[in-house]
XYZ file of C-alpha atoms in Angstrom:
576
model
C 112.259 124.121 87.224
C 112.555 127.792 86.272
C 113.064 129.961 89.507
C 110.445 132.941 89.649
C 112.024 136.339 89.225
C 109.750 137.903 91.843
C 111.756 136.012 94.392
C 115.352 135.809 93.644
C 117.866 132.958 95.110
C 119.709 135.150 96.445
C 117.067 136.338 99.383
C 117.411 132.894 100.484
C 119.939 131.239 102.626
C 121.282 128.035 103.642
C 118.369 125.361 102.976
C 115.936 127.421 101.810
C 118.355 128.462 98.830
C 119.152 125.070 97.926
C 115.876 123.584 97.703
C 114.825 126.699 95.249
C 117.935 125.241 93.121
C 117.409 122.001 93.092
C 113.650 122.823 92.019
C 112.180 121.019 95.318
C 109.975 124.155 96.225
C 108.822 127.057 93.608
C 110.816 130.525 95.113
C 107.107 132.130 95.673
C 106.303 129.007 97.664
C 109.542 128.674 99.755
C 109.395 133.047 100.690
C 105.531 132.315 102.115
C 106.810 129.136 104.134
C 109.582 131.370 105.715
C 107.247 134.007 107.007
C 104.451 131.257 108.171
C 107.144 128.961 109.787
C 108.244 131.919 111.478
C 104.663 133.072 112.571
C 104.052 129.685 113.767
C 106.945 129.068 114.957
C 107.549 125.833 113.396
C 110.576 124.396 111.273
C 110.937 124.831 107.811
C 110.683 121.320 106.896
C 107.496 120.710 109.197
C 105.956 123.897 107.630
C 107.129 122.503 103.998
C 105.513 118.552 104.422
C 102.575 119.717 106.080
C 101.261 121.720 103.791
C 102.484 119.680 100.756
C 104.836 121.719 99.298
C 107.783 119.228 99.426
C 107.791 115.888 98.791
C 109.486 114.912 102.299
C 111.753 112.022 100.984
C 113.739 115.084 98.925
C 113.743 117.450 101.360
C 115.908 114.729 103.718
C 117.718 114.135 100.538
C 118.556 117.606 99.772
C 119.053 118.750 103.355
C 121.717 115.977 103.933
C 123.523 116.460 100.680
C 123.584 120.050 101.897
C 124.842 119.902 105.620
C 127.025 116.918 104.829
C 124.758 114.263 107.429
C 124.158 110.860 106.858
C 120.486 110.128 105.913
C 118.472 106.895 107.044
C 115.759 105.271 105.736
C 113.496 104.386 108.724
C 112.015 101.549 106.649
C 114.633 99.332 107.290
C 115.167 100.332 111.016
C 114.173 97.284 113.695
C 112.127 99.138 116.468
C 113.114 96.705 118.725
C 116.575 98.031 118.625
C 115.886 102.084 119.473
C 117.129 102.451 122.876
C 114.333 103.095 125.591
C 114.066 105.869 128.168
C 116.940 107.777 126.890
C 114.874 110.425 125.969
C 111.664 112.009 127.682
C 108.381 111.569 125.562
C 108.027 115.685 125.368
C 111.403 115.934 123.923
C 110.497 113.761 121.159
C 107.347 115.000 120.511
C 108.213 118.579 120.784
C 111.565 118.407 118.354
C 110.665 115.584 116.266
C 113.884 113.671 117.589
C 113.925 110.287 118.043
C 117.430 108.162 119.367
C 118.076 105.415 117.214
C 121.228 104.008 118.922
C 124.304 105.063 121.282
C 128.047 104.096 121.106
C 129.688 105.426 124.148
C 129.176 108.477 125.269
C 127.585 109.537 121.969
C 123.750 109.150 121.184
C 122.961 108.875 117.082
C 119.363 111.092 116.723
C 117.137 110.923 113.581
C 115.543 114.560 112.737
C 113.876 116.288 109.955
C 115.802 118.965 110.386
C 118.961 118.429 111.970
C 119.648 122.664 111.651
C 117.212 122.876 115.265
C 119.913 124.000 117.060
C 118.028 124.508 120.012
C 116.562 120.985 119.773
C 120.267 119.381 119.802
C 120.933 121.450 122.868
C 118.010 120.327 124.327
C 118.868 116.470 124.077
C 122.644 116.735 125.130
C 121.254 118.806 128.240
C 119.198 115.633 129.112
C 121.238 112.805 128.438
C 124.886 114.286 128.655
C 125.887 112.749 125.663
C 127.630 113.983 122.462
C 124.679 114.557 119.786
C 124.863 113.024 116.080
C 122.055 114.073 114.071
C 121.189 111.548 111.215
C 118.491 112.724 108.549
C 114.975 110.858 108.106
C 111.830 111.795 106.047
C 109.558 113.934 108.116
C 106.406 111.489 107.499
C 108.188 108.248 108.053
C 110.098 109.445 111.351
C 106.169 111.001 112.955
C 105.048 107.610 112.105
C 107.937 105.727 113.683
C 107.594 108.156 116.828
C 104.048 107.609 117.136
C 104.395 103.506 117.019
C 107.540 104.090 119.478
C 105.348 105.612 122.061
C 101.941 103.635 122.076
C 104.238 100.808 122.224
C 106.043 101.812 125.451
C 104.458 100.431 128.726
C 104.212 103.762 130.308
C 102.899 105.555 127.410
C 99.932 103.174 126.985
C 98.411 103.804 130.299
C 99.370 107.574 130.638
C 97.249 110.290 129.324
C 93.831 108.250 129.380
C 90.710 110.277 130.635
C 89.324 109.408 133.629
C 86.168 108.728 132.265
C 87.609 105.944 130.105
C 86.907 103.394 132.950
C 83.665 103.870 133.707
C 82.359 104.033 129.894
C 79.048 102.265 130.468
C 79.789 98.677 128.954
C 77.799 95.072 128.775
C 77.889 91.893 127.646
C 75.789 88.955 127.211
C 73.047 87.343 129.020
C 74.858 85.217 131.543
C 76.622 87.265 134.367
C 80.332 86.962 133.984
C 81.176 86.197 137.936
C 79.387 82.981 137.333
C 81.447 82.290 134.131
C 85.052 82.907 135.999
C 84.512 82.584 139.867
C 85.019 85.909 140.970
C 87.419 88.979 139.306
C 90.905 90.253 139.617
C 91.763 93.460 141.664
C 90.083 96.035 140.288
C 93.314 98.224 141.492
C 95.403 96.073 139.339
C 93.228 96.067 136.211
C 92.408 99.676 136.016
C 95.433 100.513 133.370
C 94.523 97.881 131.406
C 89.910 98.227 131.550
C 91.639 102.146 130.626
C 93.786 100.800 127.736
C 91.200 98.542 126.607
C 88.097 101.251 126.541
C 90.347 103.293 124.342
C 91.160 101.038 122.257
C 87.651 100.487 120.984
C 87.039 104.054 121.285
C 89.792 104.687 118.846
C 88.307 101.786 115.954
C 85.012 103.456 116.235
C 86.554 106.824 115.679
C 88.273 105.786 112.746
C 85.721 104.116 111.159
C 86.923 100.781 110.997
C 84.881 97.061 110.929
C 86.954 95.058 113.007
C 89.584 95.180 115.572
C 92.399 91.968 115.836
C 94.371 91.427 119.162
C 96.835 89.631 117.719
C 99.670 87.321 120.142
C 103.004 86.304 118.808
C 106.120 84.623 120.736
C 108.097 88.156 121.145
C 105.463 90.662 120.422
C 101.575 91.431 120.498
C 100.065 93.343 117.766
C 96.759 95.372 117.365
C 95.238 95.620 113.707
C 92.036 97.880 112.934
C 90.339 97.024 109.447
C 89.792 100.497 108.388
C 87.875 100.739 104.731
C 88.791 97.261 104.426
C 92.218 97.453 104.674
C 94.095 95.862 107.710
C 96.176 98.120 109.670
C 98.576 97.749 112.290
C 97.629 100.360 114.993
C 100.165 99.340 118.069
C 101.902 97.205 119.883
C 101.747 96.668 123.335
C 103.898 95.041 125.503
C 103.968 91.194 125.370
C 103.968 90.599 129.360
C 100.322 91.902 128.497
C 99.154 89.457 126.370
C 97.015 87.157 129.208
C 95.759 90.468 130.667
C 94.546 92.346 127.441
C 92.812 89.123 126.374
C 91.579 87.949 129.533
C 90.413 91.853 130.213
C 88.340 91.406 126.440
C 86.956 87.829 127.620
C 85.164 89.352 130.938
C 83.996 91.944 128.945
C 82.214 89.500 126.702
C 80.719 87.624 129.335
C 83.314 84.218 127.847
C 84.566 81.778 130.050
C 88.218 83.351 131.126
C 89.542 79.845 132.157
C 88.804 78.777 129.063
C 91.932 78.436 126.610
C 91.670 75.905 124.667
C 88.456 75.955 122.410
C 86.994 78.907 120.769
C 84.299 80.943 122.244
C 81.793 83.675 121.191
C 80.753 86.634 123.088
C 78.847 89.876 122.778
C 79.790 94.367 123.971
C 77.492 96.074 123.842
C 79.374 99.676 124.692
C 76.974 102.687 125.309
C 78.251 106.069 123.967
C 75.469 108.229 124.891
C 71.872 107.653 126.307
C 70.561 107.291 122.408
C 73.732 105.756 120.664
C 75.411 102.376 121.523
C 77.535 100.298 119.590
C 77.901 96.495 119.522
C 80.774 94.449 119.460
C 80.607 90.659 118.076
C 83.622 89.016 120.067
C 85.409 85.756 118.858
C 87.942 83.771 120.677
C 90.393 81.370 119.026
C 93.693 79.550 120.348
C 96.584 79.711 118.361
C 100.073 79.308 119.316
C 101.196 81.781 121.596
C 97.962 82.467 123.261
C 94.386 84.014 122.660
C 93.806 85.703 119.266
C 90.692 87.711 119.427
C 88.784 89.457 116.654
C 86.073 91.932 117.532
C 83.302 92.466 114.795
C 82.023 96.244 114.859
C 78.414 96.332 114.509
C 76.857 99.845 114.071
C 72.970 100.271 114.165
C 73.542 103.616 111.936
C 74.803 101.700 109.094
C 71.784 99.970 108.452
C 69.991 103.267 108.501
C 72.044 104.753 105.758
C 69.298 104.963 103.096
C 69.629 103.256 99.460
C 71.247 106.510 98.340
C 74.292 106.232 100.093
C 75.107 102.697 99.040
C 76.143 103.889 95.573
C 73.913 102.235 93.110
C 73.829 103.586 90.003
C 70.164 104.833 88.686
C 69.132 102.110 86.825
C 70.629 99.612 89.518
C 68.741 101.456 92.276
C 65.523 101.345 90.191
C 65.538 97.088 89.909
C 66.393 97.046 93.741
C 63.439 99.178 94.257
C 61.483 97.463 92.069
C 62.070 94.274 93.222
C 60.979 95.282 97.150
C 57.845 96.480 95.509
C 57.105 92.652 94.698
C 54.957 91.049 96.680
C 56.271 87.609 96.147
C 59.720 85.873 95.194
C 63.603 86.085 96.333
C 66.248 88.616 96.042
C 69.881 86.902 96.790
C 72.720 89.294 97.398
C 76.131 87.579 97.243
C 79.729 88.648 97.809
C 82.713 87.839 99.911
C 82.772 88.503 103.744
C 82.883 91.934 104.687
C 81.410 93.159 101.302
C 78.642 94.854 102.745
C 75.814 92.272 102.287
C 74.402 92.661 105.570
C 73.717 96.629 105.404
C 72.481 96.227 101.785
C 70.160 93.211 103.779
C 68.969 96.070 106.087
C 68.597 98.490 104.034
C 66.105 96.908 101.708
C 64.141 95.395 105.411
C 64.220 99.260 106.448
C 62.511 100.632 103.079
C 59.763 97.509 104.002
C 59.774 97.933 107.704
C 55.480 99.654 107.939
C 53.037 98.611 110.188
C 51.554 96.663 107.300
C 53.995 94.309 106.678
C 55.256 90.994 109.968
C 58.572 90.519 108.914
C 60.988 88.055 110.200
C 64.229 87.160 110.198
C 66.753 84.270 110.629
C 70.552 85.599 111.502
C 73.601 83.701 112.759
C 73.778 85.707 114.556
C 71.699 89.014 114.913
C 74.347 91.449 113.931
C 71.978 94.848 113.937
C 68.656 95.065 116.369
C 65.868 96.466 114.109
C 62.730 98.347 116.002
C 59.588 96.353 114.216
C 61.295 93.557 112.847
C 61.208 90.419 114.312
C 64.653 88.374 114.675
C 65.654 85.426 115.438
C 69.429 84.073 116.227
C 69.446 80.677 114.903
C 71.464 78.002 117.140
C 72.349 74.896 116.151
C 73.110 73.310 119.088
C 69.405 73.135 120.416
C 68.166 72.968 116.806
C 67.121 75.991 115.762
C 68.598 76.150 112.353
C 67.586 78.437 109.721
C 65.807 75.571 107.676
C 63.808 75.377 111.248
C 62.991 78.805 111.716
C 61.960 79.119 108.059
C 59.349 76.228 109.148
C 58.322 78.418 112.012
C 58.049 81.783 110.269
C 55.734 80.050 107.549
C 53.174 79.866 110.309
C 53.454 83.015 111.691
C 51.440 84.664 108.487
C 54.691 86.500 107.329
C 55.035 88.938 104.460
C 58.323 89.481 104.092
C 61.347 86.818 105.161
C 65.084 87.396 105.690
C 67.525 84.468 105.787
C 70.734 85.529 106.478
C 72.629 82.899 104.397
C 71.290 79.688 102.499
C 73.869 77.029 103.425
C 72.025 74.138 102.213
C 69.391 72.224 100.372
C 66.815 72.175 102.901
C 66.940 75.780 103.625
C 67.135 76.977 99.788
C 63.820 74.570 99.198
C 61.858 75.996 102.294
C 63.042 79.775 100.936
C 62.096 78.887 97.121
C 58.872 77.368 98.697
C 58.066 80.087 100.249
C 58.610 82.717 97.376
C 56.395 80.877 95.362
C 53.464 80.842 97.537
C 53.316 85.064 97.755
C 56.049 85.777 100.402
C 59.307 88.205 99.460
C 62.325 86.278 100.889
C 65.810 87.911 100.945
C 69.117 85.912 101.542
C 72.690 85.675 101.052
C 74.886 83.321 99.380
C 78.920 83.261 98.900
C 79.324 83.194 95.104
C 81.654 85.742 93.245
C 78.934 87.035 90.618
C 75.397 87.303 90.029
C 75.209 84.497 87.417
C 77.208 82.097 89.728
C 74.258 82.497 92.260
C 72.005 81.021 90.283
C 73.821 78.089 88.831
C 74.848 77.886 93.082
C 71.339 76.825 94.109
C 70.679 74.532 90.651
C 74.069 73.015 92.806
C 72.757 72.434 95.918
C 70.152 70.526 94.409
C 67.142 73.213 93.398
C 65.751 72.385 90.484
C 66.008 74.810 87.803
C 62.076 75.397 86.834
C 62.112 76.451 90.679
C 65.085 79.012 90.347
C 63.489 80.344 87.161
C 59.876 80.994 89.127
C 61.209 82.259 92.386
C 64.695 84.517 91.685
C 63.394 87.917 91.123
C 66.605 90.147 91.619
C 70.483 88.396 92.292
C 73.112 91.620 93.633
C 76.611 90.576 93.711
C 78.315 93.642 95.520
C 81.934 94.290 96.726
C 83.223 97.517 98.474
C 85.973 99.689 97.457
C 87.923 102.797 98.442
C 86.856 106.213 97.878
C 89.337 108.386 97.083
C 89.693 111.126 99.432
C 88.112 114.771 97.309
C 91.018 116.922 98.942
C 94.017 115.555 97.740
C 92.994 113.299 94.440
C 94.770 114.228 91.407
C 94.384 113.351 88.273
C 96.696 111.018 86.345
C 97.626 110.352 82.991
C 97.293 106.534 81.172
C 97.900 105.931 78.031
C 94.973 104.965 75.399
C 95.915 101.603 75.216
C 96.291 100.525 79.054
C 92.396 102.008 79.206
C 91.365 99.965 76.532
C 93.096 96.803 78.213
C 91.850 97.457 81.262
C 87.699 97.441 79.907
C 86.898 100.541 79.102
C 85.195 101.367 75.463
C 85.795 103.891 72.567
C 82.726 105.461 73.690
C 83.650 105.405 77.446
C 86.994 107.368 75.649
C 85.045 109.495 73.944
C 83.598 111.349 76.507
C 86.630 112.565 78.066
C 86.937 111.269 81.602
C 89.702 111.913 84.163
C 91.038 109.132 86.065
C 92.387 110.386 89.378
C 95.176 108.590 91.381
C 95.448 108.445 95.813
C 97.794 111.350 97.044
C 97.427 111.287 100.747
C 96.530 114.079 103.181
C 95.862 115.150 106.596
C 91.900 114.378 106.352
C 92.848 111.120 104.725
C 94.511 107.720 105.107
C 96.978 107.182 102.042
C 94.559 109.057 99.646
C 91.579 106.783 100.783
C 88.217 108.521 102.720
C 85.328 105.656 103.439
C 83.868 103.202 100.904
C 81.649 102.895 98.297
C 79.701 100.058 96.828
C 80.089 98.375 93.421
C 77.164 96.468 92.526
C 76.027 93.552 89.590
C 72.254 93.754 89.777
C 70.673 91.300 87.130
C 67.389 90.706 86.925
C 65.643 87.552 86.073
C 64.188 88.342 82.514
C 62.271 85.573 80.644
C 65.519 85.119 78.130
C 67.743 84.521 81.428
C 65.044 82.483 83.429
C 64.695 80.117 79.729
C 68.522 79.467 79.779
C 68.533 78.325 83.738
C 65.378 75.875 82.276
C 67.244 74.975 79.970
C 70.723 73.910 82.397
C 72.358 76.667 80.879
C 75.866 77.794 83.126
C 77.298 80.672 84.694
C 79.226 81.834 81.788
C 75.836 81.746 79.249
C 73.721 83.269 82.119
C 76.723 86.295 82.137
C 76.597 86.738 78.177
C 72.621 86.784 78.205
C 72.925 89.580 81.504
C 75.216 91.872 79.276
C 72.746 91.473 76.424
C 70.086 92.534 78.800
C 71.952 95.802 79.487
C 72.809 94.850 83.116
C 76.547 95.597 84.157
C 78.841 93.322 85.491
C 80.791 94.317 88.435
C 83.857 94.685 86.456
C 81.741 97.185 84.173
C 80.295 98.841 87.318
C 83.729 99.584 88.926
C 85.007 100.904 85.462
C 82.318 103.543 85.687
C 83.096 104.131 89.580
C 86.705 104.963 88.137
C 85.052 107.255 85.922
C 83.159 109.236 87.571
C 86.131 110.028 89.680
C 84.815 107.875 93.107
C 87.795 105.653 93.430
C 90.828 104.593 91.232
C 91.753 101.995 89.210
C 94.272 100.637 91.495
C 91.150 100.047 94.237
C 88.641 98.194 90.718
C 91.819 95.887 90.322
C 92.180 95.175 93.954
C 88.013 94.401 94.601
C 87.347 93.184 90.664
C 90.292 91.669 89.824
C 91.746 92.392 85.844
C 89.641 91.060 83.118
């Protein structure tokens, strides 16, 4: 890299100089980080990551090469071997300094910058030991620091706001004393109703779907699925493992002497007099005690509006149009967690007048809709959904929602009932929009029925939006696009594809999710070849000929447009 002549080498010492030489930072760059560090009174190498202009993994390089230090990668480095309460928490925080191990009388400390002399002083004042500073990457050694201290006992209750413990919270139906016999010491539970309530303070924060509490024989993890990627958040103590779980369990009115089986369970936790968010709670047994998964459900999301789902145009005009129908079905399909449900609510929201008795059959309600009237089906005393169907039937419905069709009898009562002028929505788990309809021919609906009944079929998954602040483009060679599905005329209009960076309004170069949709309508040259027996794969060639986009095709033009990459279409399309 050619050094600018408007700021020579030479004004530069130690570091600074060498990272000019080695081409790490541009000379312009590195003089403006020296007067902001300064101003902020921050360290060079802080200043440098945060703001991007060093790649962090060769500034530790560069830094150790140049002060002769050893440099670690943290990757490799077992937590459970860092010495504890060597060091105070606001000496770690404040120098970035973190003890890794100790021989003797001499402590081994990983920094990003190992030239803080006053930091060094600072740690041999506290501990009396001999100080050996060891490099690590200023990104890798925050995020080491961060999972040090949520992990630490002390650090998990300390710091909470007050107000944490008396968040206004419910459960269920049933009242929980009568469930467990009475309650613990509310003098002895307080740290952990604290640790708890900010715990699910923090998932809704970040955005994320579901939260797993997680035991294992020598440690207890905590996982948030954030934009539907799992991610490990902390790890508290395993002595806590019967009290975190047991805490959850009250909390969602379950039986706490209950260990064996699996149980369901309900939060409801109020964030404000007009907001309040619902947790769906699930119990299960597995080795080393209670692994419990807790199911976000917020009432916004199915409030979002069709625009935000991402259809494209001419998707978004055959949803519409087939919710201005009065009669027949529209199936969505995906996998769990592909956002069936809000694209469920979304279409019973647009529907939702005081013209139209809608009903619906959920296992189990996930989303409470003002107008709409729902019904949790239960098994156990019979109310299944091919039962509640038969119930809604009489109730002089317009419009029916089924949350899933599991079996014969249900998918006969819902094709029934779409041919005799009511709309009925559903779900079924298929991987495509063709595959839905040769699905129900499956179950045992015959095809003349499928062919008179399917209006619309959506399969949808959800993928990663890149983050707009810190995408950049990428380059991929002609051939690699044309392997991967795109056309000569997709090339021909000169897209950029743009690869995840990462940034401080981001998490690794992802912000939120967007929707990738197959809509297909049932045409009279589709509904002739389900007559006619015809399978998934002829129902998929006679959709393309239609013009309708598969969700391969739809992810492609995602990519495009610059909405996500083609790392994220791979991961939610798989590679044609």
């Amino acid at each position: 890299m050619a050094v600018s002549p408007s700021a020579p080498t030479t004004s530069f010492g130690g570091l600074a100089k060498r990272l000019v030489m080695e081409g790490v930072v541009d000379a312009n760059a590195m003089q403006k980080a020296l007067t902001e560090s300064q101003r902020e009174q921050a360290s060079l190498v802080t200043y440098l990551v945060n703001n991007k202009l060093a790649k962090p993994a060769q500034v530790a390089w560069t830094m150790a090469d140049e002060f002769g230090d050893p440099l670690i990668d943290l990757e490799l480095l077992d937590p459970e071997v860092i010495p504890k309460d060597i060091l105070d928490e606001k000496i770690i925080k404040k120098y970035n300094a973190l003890p890794i191990f100790k021989r003797g009388k001499r402590i081994f400390v990983a920094m990003s910058d190992p030239t803080r002399l006053d930091a060094i002083d600072a740690i041999r004042f506290n501990t009396g030991m001999t100080v050996e500073t060891i490099v690590a990457e200023e990104d890798r050694l925050l995020k080491l620091i961060e999972r040090i201290m949520e992990g630490n006992s002390n650090a998990a209750f300390q710091g909470l706001d007050d107000d944490l413990e008396n968040l206004d919270i419910s459960g269920g139906e049933e009242d929980s004393a009568a469930k467990d016999g009475g309650s613990s010491s509310a003098e002895d539970d307080a740290p952990i109703v604290k640790y708890i309530n900010k715990i699910l303070l923090d998932a809704i924060k970040m955005g994320a779907s579901d939260l797993h509490f997680e035991p294992y024989e020598k440690s207890y993890r905590i996982r948030f699925r954030v934009d539907g990627v799992l991610r490990e958040i902390t790890r508290p103590p395993v002595q806590l493992s019967t009290k975190l779980s047991a805490r959850l369990k009250v909390m969602s009115q379950m039986d706490i002497s209950e260990r064996r089986v699996p149980q369901d369970g309900r939060i409801k936790l109020k964030l404000s007099k007009t907001r309040a968010i619902d947790f769906r709670v699930n119990s299960m047994p597995t080795l080393f005690g209670e692994k419990l998964c807790l199911r976000i459900l917020d009432p916004s999301s199915a409030s979002l509006g069709i625009d935000m789902l991402g259809y494209e145009p001419d998707q978004k005009a055959l949803f519409m149009g087939a919710l201005d129908k009065p009669q027949g079905m529209l199936l969505i399909t995906g996998p769990t967690g592909s956002g069936k449900t809000v694209s469920l609510y979304t279409g019973l929201n647009i529907l939702n007048t005081v013209e139209n008795n809608i009903s619906t059959a959920e296992d189990p309600v996930e989303i409470n809709l003002e107008g709409i009237n729902q019904v949790n089906v239960n098994p156990k005393v019979g109310l299944t959904f091919a039962s509640a169907l038969k119930a809604f039937l009489r109730q002089d419905p317009e419009i029916i929602m089924i949350g899933e069709i599991r079996d014969l009898e249900t998918a006969e009562i819902a094709v029934k009932a779409a041919q005799t002028g009511h709309m009925v929505m559903s779900t079924l788990h298929t991987n495509s929009a063709p595959e839905t309809l040769t699905r129900l021919r499956n179950m045992g609906v015959p095809s003349f029925n499928i062919a008179t009944s399917v209006n619309l079929v959506i399969a949808q998954r959800l993928a990663r939006r890149l983050c707009s602040a810190c995408k950049k483009p990428m380059d991929v060679p002609r051939a690699s696009l044309l392997e991967m599905g795109f056309t000569d005329e997709d090339l021909a209009t000169g897209f950029t594809i743009y690869e995840p960076v990462g940034c401080d309004q981001c998490r690794d170069g992802y912000k939120g999710r967007v929707g990738i949709y197959e809509v297909m309508k049932v045409t009279p040259k589709i509904a002739r070849i389900i007559m006619e027996e015809g399978n998934s794969i002829q129902i998929a060639e006679a959709s393309k000929a239609e013009g309708f986009p598969d969700l391969r095709r739809s992810g492609l033009k995602k990519a495009m447009a610059g909405v996500t990459s083609l790392t994220e279409i791979n991961r939610v399309t798989g590679v044609d």
